[in-house]
Short mmCIF file of C-alpha atoms in Angstrom, two decimals:
data_model
loop_
_atom_site.label_atom_id
_atom_site.label_comp_id
_atom_site.label_asym_id
_atom_site.label_seq_id
_atom_site.Cartn_x
_atom_site.Cartn_y
_atom_site.Cartn_z
CA MET A 12 23.64 -6.92 -19.30
CA LYS A 13 23.68 -10.06 -16.97
CA GLN A 14 23.65 -7.73 -13.96
CA LEU A 15 20.61 -5.53 -14.86
CA LEU A 16 18.89 -8.04 -15.69
CA MET A 17 19.70 -9.63 -12.28
CA LEU A 18 18.88 -6.49 -10.85
CA TRP A 19 15.39 -6.10 -12.86
CA ILE A 20 14.25 -9.09 -11.71
CA ALA A 21 14.80 -8.74 -7.58
CA VAL A 22 13.19 -5.29 -8.82
CA SER A 23 10.25 -7.27 -10.04
CA ILE A 24 9.95 -9.67 -6.75
CA LEU A 25 10.20 -6.71 -4.52
CA CYS A 26 7.16 -4.50 -6.33
CA ALA A 27 5.23 -8.15 -6.26
CA ALA A 28 5.95 -8.78 -2.32
CA CYS A 29 5.07 -5.28 -1.94
CA ASP A 30 1.62 -5.83 -3.27
CA LYS A 31 1.09 -8.95 -1.48
CA GLN A 32 1.33 -8.00 1.23
CA GLU A 33 -0.46 -4.19 1.27
CA THR A 34 -3.71 -6.66 -0.09
CA ALA A 35 -3.00 -8.98 2.66
CA SER A 36 -3.67 -6.62 5.35
CA THR A 37 -6.18 -3.78 3.61
CA PRO A 38 -9.66 -4.64 2.77
CA LYS A 39 -9.95 -5.72 -0.84
CA GLN A 40 -10.75 -2.55 -3.04
CA ALA A 41 -10.29 -2.37 -7.42
CA ALA A 42 -7.39 -0.98 -7.89
CA PRO A 43 -7.92 2.59 -10.09
CA VAL A 44 -7.09 1.42 -13.94
CA ALA A 45 -6.57 4.07 -16.93
CA SER A 46 -9.08 3.10 -19.71
CA THR A 47 -5.98 2.53 -22.24
CA THR A 48 -4.32 -0.23 -20.00
CA SER A 49 -5.02 -3.86 -19.68
CA SER A 50 -6.22 -5.60 -17.06
CA SER A 51 -2.38 -6.80 -15.86
CA ASP A 52 -1.39 -3.27 -16.03
CA THR A 53 -1.44 -2.00 -12.10
CA ILE A 54 -1.65 2.11 -11.44
CA TYR A 55 -0.08 2.79 -8.21
CA SER A 56 -1.24 5.55 -5.99
CA TYR A 57 1.21 8.44 -5.18
CA GLN A 58 1.30 7.12 -1.46
CA GLN A 59 1.96 3.25 -2.93
CA TYR A 60 4.95 4.86 -4.83
CA GLU A 61 6.67 6.38 -1.63
CA LYS A 62 6.10 2.92 0.31
CA LEU A 63 7.99 1.15 -2.23
CA PHE A 64 10.88 3.35 -2.42
CA ASP A 65 10.78 3.22 1.60
CA GLN A 66 10.51 0.26 1.46
CA SER A 67 12.94 -0.16 -1.52
CA SER A 68 16.04 2.02 0.35
CA THR A 69 15.82 -0.40 3.34
CA ASN A 70 15.17 -3.62 2.50
CA LEU A 71 16.68 -4.22 -1.49
CA VAL A 72 19.82 -6.10 -1.25
CA ILE A 73 21.76 -6.54 -4.10
CA PRO A 74 24.57 -9.55 -4.12
CA ASP A 75 27.86 -8.69 -3.32
CA ALA A 76 26.71 -4.55 -3.10
CA HIS A 77 25.95 -2.39 -0.43
CA ILE A 78 23.41 0.53 -0.81
CA VAL A 79 25.56 3.81 -0.37
CA LYS A 80 23.01 6.76 -1.03
CA HIS A 81 19.48 7.05 -1.55
CA THR A 82 17.17 10.02 -2.04
CA THR A 83 15.91 11.40 1.08
CA ASP A 84 14.34 14.50 0.51
CA THR A 85 13.01 16.36 -2.48
CA ASN A 86 14.86 15.40 -5.91
CA LEU A 87 13.40 18.23 -7.62
CA VAL A 88 14.51 17.78 -11.49
CA ALA A 89 13.50 20.58 -13.89
CA ILE A 90 12.86 19.95 -17.34
CA ASP A 91 12.39 21.46 -21.15
CA PRO A 92 8.64 21.50 -21.26
CA ALA A 93 8.80 20.31 -24.69
CA ASP A 94 10.36 16.99 -23.37
CA SER A 95 7.24 16.28 -21.64
CA PHE A 96 4.79 17.63 -25.09
CA ASN A 97 4.26 21.13 -23.24
CA THR A 98 2.67 19.39 -20.08
CA ARG A 99 5.01 20.50 -17.16
CA SER A 100 8.54 21.96 -15.77
CA PHE A 101 9.40 19.71 -13.48
CA LEU A 102 8.61 15.68 -12.90
CA THR A 103 6.73 16.06 -9.94
CA LYS A 104 3.45 14.76 -9.75
CA ASN A 105 1.38 17.76 -10.94
CA GLY A 106 4.19 19.40 -13.49
CA GLU A 107 5.04 22.33 -11.40
CA GLN A 108 7.65 23.02 -8.89
CA SER A 109 6.43 20.99 -5.23
CA ASN A 110 7.54 18.70 -3.06
CA GLU A 111 5.58 15.43 -4.60
CA THR A 112 8.54 14.46 -6.68
CA THR A 113 8.41 11.45 -9.05
CA GLN A 114 12.17 10.52 -8.98
CA LYS A 115 14.12 8.79 -6.76
CA GLN A 116 17.04 7.08 -7.09
CA LEU A 117 19.14 4.21 -4.87
CA ILE A 118 22.83 4.00 -5.56
CA TYR A 119 24.85 0.82 -5.04
CA LYS A 120 28.44 0.55 -4.65
CA ASP A 121 29.79 -3.57 -5.42
CA ASN A 122 32.35 -4.54 -1.94
CA GLN A 123 35.19 -4.49 -4.68
CA GLY A 124 34.75 -0.67 -4.89
CA ASP A 125 34.74 -0.42 -8.69
CA ALA A 126 31.21 0.00 -10.04
CA PHE A 127 27.93 1.32 -9.16
CA THR A 128 24.30 0.40 -9.66
CA VAL A 129 22.18 3.35 -9.67
CA VAL A 130 18.01 2.35 -9.72
CA ASP A 131 15.95 5.16 -10.11
CA VAL A 132 12.24 4.62 -9.01
CA ILE A 133 10.30 6.48 -10.95
CA TYR A 134 6.13 7.12 -10.48
CA LEU A 135 3.72 7.99 -13.32
CA GLN A 136 0.45 8.46 -13.50
CA HIS A 137 -0.21 6.62 -16.20
CA SER A 138 0.35 3.07 -17.23
CA LEU A 139 3.26 2.06 -19.59
CA GLY A 140 2.14 -1.22 -20.37
CA LYS A 141 4.97 -3.08 -21.33
CA ASP A 142 6.77 -0.18 -22.55
CA MET A 143 10.07 1.14 -20.83
CA ILE A 144 11.08 4.63 -21.37
CA SER A 145 14.69 5.44 -20.19
#
C-alpha cells in the first residue's frame, strides 16, 4: 500500500511538472472543461495524453526499480458494450476500432526481481473529479 501511495505521488508530481512545462512554453488558453467539473479539474486533450505517456515512459523513475516494458504501439482493448452503458465496444477515443487507444501501460520491475509495478495511463474525455475507477 505504501508503494502504491508513493507511485501515486510520483505520477501526480509528473503530471504537475508536465502541465507547468506546457503552459510555460505555450500561449495562455482556456482549458476545455466539461460543465460538470469544478474549476480545479483540468481536462487533457488526446494529444496531451499521448505526450504525457511518452514523457512518462522515458522520465518516470520508480526508486529501486527499472522499466522493463511500455506500450509502444496500438493497445486495442475490446469490451462488452454493457460495461460502458452501451456507448462503445473498444477502449478507444471514439469507442470504435481505431488507433486512438485510451489505455497504455508502463511496467517496472524492482531491482531484486521479485515484484512488478504496472502503471496504467488512461485517457478519458470527461473528468472524474476526485473519483477513480479501476
